[in-house]
mmCIF file of C-alpha atoms in Angstrom:
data_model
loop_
_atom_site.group_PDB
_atom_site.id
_atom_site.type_symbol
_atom_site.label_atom_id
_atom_site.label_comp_id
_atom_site.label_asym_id
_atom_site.label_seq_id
_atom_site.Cartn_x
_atom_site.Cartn_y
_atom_site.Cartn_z
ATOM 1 C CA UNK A 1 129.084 151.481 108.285
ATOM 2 C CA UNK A 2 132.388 152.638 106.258
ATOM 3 C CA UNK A 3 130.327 152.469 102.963
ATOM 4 C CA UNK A 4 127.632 154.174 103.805
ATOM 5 C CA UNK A 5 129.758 157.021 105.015
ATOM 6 C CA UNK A 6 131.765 156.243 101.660
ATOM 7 C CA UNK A 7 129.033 156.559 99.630
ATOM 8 C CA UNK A 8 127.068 159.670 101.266
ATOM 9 C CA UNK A 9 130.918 160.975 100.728
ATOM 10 C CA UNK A 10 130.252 160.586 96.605
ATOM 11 C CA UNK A 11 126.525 161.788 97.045
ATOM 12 C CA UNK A 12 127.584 164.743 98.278
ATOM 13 C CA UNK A 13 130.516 165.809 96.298
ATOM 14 C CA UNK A 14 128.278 164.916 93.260
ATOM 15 C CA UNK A 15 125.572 168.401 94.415
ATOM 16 C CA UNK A 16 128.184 169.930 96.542
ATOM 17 C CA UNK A 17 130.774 171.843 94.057
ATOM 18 C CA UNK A 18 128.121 173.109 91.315
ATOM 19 C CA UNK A 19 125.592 174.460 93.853
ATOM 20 C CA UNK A 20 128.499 176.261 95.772
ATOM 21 C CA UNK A 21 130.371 177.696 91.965
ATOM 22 C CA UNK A 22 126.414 178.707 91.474
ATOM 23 C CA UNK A 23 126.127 180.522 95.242
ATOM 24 C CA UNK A 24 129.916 181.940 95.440
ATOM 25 C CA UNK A 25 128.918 183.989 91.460
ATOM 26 C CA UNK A 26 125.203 184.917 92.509
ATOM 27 C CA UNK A 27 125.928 185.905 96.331
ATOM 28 C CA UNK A 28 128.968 188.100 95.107
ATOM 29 C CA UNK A 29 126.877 190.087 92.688
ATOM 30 C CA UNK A 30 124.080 190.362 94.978
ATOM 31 C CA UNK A 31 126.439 192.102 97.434
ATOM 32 C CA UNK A 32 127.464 194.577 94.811
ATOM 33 C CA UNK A 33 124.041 195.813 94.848
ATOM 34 C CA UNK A 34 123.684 195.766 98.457
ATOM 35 C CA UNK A 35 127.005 197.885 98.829
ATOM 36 C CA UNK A 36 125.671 200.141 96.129
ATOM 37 C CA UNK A 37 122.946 201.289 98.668
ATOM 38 C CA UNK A 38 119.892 199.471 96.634
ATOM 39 C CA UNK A 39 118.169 198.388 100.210
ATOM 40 C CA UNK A 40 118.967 202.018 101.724
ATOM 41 C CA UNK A 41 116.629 203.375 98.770
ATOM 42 C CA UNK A 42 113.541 200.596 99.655
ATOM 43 C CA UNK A 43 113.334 202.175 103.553
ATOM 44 C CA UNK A 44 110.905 204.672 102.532
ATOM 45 C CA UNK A 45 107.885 202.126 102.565
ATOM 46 C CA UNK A 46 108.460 202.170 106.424
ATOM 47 C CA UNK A 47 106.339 205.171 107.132
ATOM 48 C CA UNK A 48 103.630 204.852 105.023
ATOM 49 C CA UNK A 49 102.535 201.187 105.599
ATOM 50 C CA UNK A 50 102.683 201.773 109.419
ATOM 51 C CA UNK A 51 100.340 204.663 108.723
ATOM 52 C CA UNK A 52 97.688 202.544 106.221
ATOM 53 C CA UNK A 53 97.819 199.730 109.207
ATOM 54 C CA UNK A 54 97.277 202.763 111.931
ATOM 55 C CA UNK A 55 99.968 201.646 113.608
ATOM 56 C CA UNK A 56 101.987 204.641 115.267
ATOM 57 C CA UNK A 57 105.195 206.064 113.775
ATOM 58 C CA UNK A 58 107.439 203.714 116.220
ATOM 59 C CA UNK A 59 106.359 201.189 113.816
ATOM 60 C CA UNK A 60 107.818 202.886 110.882
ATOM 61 C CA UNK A 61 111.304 203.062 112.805
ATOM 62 C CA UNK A 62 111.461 199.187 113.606
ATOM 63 C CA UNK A 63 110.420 198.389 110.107
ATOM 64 C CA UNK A 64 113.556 200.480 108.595
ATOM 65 C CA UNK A 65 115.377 198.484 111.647
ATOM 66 C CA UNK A 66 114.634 195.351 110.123
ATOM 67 C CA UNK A 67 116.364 196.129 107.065
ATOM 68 C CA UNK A 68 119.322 195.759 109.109
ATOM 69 C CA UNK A 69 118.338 193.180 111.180
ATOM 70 C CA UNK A 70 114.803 191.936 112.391
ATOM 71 C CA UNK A 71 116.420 190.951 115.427
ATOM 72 C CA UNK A 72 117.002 194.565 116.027
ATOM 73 C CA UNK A 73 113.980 195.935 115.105
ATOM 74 C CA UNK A 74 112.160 193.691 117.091
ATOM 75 C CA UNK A 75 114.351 194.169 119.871
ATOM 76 C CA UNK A 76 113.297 197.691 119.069
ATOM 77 C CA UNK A 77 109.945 197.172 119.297
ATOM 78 C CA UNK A 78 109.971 194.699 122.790
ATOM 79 C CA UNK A 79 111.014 198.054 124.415
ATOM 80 C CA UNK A 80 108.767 199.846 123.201
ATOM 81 C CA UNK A 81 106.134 197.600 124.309
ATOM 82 C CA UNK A 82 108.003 197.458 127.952
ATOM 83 C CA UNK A 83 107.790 201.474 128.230
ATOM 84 C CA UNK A 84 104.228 200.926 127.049
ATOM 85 C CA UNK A 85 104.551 203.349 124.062
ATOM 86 C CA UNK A 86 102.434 200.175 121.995
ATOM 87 C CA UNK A 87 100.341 197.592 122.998
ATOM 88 C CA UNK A 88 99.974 194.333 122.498
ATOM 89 C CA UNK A 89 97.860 194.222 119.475
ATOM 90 C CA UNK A 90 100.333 197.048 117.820
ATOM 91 C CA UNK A 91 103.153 194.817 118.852
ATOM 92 C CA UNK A 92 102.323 191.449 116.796
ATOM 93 C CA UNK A 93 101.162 193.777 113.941
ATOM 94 C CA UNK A 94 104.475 195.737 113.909
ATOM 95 C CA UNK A 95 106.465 192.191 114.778
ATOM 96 C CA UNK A 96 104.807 190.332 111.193
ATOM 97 C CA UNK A 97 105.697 194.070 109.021
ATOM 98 C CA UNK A 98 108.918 193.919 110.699
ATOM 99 C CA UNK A 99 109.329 190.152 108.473
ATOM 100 C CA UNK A 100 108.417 192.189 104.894
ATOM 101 C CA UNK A 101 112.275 193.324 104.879
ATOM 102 C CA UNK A 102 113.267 189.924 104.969
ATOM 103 C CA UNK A 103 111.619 188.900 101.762
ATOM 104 C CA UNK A 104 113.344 192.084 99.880
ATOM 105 C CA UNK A 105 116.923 190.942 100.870
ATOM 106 C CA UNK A 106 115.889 187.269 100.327
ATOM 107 C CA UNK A 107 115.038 188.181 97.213
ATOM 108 C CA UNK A 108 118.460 189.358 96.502
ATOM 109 C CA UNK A 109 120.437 187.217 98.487
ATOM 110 C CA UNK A 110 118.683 183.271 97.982
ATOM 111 C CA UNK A 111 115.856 183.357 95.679
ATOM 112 C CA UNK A 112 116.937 185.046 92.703
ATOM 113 C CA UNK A 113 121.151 183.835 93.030
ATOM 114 C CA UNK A 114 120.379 180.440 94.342
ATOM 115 C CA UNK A 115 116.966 179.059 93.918
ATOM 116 C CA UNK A 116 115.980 180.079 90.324
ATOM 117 C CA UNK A 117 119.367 178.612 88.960
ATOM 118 C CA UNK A 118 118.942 175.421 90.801
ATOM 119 C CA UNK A 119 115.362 175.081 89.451
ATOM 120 C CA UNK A 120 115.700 176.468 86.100
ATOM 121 C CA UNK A 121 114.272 179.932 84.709
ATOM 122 C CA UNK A 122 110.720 178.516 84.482
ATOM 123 C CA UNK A 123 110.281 176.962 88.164
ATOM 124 C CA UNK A 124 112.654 179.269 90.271
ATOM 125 C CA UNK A 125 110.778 182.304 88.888
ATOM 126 C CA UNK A 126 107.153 180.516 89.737
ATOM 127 C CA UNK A 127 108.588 179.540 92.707
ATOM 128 C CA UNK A 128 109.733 182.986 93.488
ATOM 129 C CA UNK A 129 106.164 184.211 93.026
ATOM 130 C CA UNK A 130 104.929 182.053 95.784
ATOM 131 C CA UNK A 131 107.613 183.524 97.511
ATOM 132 C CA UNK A 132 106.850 186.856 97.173
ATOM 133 C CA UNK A 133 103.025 186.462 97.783
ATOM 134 C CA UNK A 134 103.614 185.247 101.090
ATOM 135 C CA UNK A 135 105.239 188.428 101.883
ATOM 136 C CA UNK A 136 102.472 189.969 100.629
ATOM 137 C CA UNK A 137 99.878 188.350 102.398
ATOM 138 C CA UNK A 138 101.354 188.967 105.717
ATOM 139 C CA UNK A 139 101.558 192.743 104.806
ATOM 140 C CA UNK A 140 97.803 192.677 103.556
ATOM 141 C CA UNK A 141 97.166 191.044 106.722
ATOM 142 C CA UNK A 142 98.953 193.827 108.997
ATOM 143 C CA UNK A 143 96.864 196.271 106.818
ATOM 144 C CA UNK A 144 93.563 194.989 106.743
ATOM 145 C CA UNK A 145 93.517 194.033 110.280
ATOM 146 C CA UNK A 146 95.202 197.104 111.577
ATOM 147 C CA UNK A 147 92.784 199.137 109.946
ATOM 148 C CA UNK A 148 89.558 197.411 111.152
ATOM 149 C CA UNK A 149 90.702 196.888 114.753
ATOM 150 C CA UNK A 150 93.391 199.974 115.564
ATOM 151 C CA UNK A 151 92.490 203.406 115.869
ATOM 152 C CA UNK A 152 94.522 206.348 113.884
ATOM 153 C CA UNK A 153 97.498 207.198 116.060
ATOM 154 C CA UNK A 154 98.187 210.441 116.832
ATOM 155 C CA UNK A 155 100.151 213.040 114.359
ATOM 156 C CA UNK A 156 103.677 212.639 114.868
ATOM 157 C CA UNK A 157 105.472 215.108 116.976
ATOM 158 C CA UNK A 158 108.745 214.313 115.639
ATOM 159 C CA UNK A 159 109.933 212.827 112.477
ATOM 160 C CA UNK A 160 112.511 210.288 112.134
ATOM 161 C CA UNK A 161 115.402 210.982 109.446
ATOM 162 C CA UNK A 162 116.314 207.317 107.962
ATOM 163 C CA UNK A 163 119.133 208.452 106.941
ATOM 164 C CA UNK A 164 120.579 209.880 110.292
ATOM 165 C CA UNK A 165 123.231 208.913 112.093
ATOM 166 C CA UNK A 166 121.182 206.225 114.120
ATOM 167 C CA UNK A 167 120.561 204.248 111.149
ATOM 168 C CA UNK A 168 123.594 204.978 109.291
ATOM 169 C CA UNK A 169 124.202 207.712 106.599
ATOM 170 C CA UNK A 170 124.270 206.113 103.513
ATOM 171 C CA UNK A 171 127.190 207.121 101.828
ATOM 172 C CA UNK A 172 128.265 207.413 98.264
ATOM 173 C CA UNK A 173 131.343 204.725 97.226
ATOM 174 C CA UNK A 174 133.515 204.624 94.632
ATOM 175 C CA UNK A 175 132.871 202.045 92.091
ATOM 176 C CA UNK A 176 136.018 199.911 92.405
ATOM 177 C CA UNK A 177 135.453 200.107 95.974
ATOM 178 C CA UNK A 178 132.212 198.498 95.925
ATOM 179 C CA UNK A 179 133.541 195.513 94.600
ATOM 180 C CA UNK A 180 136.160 195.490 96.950
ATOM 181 C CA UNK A 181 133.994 195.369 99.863
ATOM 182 C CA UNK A 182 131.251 193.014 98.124
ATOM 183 C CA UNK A 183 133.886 190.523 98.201
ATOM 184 C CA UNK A 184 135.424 191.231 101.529
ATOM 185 C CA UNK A 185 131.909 190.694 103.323
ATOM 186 C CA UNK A 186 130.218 188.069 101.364
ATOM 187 C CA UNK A 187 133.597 185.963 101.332
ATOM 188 C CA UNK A 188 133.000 185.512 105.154
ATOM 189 C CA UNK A 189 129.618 184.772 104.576
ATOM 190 C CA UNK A 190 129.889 182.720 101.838
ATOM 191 C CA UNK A 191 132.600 180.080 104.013
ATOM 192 C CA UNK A 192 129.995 180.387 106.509
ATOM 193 C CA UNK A 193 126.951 179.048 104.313
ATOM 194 C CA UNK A 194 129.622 176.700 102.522
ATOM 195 C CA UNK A 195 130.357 175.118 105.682
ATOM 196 C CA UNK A 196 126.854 174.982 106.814
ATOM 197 C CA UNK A 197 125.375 173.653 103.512
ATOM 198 C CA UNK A 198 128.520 170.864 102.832
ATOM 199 C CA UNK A 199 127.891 169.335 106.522
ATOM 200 C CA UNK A 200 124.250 169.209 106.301
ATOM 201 C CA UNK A 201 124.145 167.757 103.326
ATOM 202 C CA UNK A 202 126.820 165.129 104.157
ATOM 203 C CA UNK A 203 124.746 164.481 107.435
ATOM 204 C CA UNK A 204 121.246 164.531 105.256
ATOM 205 C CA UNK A 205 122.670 161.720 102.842
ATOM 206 C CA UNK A 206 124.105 159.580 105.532
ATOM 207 C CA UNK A 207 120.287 159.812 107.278
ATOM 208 C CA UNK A 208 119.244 158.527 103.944
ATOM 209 C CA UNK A 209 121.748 156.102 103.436
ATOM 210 C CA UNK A 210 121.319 155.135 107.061
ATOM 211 C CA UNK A 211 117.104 154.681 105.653
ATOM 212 C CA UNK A 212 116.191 156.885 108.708
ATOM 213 C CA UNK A 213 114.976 159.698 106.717
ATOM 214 C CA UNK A 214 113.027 157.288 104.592
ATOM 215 C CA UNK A 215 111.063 157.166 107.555
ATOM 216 C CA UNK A 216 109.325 159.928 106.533
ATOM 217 C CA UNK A 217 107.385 158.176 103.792
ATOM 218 C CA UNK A 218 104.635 157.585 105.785
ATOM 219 C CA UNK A 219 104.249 160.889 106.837
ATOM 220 C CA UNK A 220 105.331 162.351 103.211
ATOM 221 C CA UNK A 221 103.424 160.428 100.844
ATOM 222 C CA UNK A 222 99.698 160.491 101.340
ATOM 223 C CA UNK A 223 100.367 164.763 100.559
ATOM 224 C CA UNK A 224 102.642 163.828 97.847
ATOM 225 C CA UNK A 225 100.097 161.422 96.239
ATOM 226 C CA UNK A 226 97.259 163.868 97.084
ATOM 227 C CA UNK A 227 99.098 166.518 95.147
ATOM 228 C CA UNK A 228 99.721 163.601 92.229
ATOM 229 C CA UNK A 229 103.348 163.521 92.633
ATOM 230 C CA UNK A 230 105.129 160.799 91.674
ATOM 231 C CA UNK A 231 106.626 158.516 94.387
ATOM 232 C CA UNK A 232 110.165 159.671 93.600
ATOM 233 C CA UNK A 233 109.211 163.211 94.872
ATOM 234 C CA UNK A 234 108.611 161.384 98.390
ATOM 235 C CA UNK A 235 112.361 161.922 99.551
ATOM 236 C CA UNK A 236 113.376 165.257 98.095
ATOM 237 C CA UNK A 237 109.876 166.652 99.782
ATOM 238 C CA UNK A 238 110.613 165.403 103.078
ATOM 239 C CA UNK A 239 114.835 166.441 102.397
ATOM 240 C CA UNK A 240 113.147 169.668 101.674
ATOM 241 C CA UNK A 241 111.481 169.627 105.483
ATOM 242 C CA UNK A 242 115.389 169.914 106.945
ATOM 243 C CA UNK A 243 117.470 171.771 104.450
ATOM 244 C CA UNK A 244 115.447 173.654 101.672
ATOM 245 C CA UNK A 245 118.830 173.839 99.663
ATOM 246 C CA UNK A 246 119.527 169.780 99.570
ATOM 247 C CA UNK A 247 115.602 169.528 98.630
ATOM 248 C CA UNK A 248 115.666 171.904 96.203
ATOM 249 C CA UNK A 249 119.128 170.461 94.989
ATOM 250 C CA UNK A 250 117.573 167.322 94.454
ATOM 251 C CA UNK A 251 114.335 168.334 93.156
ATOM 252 C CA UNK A 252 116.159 170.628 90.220
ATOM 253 C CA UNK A 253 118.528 167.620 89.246
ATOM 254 C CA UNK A 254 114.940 165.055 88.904
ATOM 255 C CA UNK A 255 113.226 168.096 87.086
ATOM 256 C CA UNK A 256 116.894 168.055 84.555
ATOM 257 C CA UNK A 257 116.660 164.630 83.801
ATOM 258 C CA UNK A 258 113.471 164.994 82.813
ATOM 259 C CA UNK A 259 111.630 162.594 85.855
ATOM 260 C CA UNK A 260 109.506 165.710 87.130
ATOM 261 C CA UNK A 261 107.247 167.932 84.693
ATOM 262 C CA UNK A 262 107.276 171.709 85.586
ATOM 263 C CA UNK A 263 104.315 171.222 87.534
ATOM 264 C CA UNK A 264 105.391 168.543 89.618
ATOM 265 C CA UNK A 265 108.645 170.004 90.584
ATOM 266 C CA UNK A 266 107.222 173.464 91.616
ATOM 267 C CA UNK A 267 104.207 172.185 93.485
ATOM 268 C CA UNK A 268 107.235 169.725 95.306
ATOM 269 C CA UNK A 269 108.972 172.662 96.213
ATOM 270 C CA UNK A 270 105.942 174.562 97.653
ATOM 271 C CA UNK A 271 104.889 171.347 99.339
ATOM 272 C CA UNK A 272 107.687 171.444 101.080
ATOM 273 C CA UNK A 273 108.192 174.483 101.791
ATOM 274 C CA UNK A 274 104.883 174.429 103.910
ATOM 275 C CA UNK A 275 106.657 171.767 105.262
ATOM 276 C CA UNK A 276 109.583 172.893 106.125
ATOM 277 C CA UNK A 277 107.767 176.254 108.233
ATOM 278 C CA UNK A 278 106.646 175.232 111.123
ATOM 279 C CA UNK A 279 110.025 172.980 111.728
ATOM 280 C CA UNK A 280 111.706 176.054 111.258
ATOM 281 C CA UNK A 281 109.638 178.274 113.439
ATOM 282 C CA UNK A 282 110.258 175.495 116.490
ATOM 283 C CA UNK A 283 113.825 175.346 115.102
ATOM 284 C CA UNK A 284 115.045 178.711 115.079
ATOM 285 C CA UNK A 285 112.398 181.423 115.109
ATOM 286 C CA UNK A 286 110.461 180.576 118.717
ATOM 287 C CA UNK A 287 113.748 180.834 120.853
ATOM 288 C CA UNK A 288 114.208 184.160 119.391
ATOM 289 C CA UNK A 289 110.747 185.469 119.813
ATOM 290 C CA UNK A 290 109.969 184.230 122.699
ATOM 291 C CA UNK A 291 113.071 185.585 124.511
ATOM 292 C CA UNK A 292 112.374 189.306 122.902
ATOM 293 C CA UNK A 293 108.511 189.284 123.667
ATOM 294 C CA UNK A 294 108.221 186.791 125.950
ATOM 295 C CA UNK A 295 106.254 183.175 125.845
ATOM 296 C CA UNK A 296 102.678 184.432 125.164
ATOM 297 C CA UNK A 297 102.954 187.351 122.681
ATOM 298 C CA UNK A 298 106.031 185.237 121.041
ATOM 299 C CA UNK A 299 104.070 182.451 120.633
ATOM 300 C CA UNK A 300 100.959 184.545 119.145
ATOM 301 C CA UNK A 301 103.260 186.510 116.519
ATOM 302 C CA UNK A 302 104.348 183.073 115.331
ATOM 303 C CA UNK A 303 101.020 181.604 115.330
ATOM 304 C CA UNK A 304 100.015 184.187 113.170
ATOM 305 C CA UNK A 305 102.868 184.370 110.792
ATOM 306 C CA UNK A 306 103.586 180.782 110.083
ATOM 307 C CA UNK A 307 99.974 180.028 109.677
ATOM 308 C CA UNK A 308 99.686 183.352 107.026
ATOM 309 C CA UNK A 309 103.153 181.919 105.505
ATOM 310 C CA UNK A 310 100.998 178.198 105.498
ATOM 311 C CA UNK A 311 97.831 179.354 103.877
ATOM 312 C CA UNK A 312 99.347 181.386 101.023
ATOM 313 C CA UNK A 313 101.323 178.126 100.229
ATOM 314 C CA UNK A 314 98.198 176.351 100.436
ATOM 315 C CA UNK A 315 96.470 178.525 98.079
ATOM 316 C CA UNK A 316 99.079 177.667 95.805
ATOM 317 C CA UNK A 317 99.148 173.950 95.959
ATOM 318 C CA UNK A 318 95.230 174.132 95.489
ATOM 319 C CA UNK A 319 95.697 176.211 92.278
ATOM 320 C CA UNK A 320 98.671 173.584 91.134
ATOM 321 C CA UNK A 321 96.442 170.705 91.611
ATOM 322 C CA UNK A 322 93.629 172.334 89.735
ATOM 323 C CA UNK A 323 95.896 172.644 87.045
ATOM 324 C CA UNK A 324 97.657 168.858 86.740
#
């Protein structure tokens, strides 16, 4: 027992310290942009996708929420719903538009600073694509669908300053003082995910070394061999299931030594990240939803958007195996 914890020690110090040099530069500079008010200027799209989804205005105001928090703007929304301002229909729409912030400050804050570096220019930008297109997809979704089955809401009576006190004024800082407070905030952060990431990849490489994870195999391989990957993508994939960075980790280090093509090591990483969705949806998301809409409409808006996040990663694993 001491040498396997000895030795998923060494694993992990050998990923560990250039993944964290790699997050600590890319996480500060994506806070300088953030404190430079480059999310305050994206809130605008609020209004007018609400309107092409014919979704009422309320829907605008949880979507500029979101850019805080989707927490609080669907929080926002659930009490709407409760002083029956929306129904449910308008609720699961709004809920899935109230995601499309997320992508923008992922964007920023993992794909571009963490995942393209790990995976190289050429992979972490395709794999950004696939990204991006499932953000799309869900707000093609809210559109089409809203359009065909919602009536136009009614002209607003009011309109809704983004930029009021309720949302926060944006406020013009000096330049030195950006940088100040990038660092102040995404230093706490940055411990945080440094913490989180070091411990679960410690635990991850003990499960390996332990050959419990390598119990997922069975499960793993007849996709990986489906997709033509090469049995050494079998662990990474299933890695990828539990901790996207460790996968990811794992699958840019096979791609640098030259044991995984381009192909194979982005269609891994979109295999599992399909994977990996509707762990995390049990994992994290369903509590959440579930609490703020309750167990029926919770369960429907998660339905919905993990299966929309599913098939545009499926479209993309068709198109990758058409291609190898």
């Amino acid at each position: 027992m001491s040498s396997i914890f000895a030795q998923s020690l060494i694993d992990t110090w050998h990923i560990v310290p250039r993944v964290l040099i790699i997050m600590f530069v890319s996480l500060y500079a994506s806070q300088v942009l953030i404190e430079a008010g480059l999310f305050k200027k994206l809130e605008f799209m609020g209004r007018p996708l609400a309107r092409l989804a014919n979704l009422p205005h309320e829907a605008g105001i949880t979507f500029l929420a979101s850019f805080g928090s989707v927490l609080a703007g669907n929080t926002i929304l659930a009490k709407l719903r409760r002083e029956k301002r929306i129904d449910n229909t308008q609720t699961l729409l709004s809920a899935i538009l109230n995601t499309t912030p997320v992508y923008v400050k992922e964007t920023f804050t993992y794909q571009i600073p963490v995942m393209i570096p790990l995976l190289g220019i050429k992979v972490g930008l395709l794999y950004f694509l696939t990204f991006i297109a499932s953000g799309m997809v869900r707000t093609l979704f809210v559109i089409a669908y809203g359009s065909i089955r919602l009536k136009a809401p009614e002209p607003e009576t009011r309109s809704v300053d983004p930029n009021s006190t309720h949302f926060g004024m944006t406020t013009r800082r000096k330049f030195g003082r950006v940088f100040v407070l990038a660092l102040t905030r995404q230093g706490k952060f940055f411990f945080k995910v440094s913490a989180i990431f070091v411990s679960t990849t410690f635990i991850i490489f003990l499960l390996i070394n332990n050959g419990i994870i390598t119990g997922l195999v069975d499960y793993v391989r007849p996709l990986t061999d489906f997709f033509r990957l090469p049995p050494s993508c079998v662990l990474p994939v299933g890695t990828y299931m539990f901790s996207p960075l460790v996968g990811a980790t794992s699958l840019g280090a096979m791609l640098k030594d030259g044991i995984l093509t381009d192909l194979q090591a982005i269609t891994a990483c979109v295999l599992g990240s399909l994977l990996m969705l509707p762990i995390f949806t049990l994992r994290s998301s369903f509590p959440k939803y579930t609490s703020i809409f309750g167990f029926s409409l919770g369960s429907s808006i998660l339905l919905v958007s993990t299966s929309l996040g599913m098939l545009s990663r499926g479209a993309f694993l068709l198109l990758f195996l058409s291609m190898s």
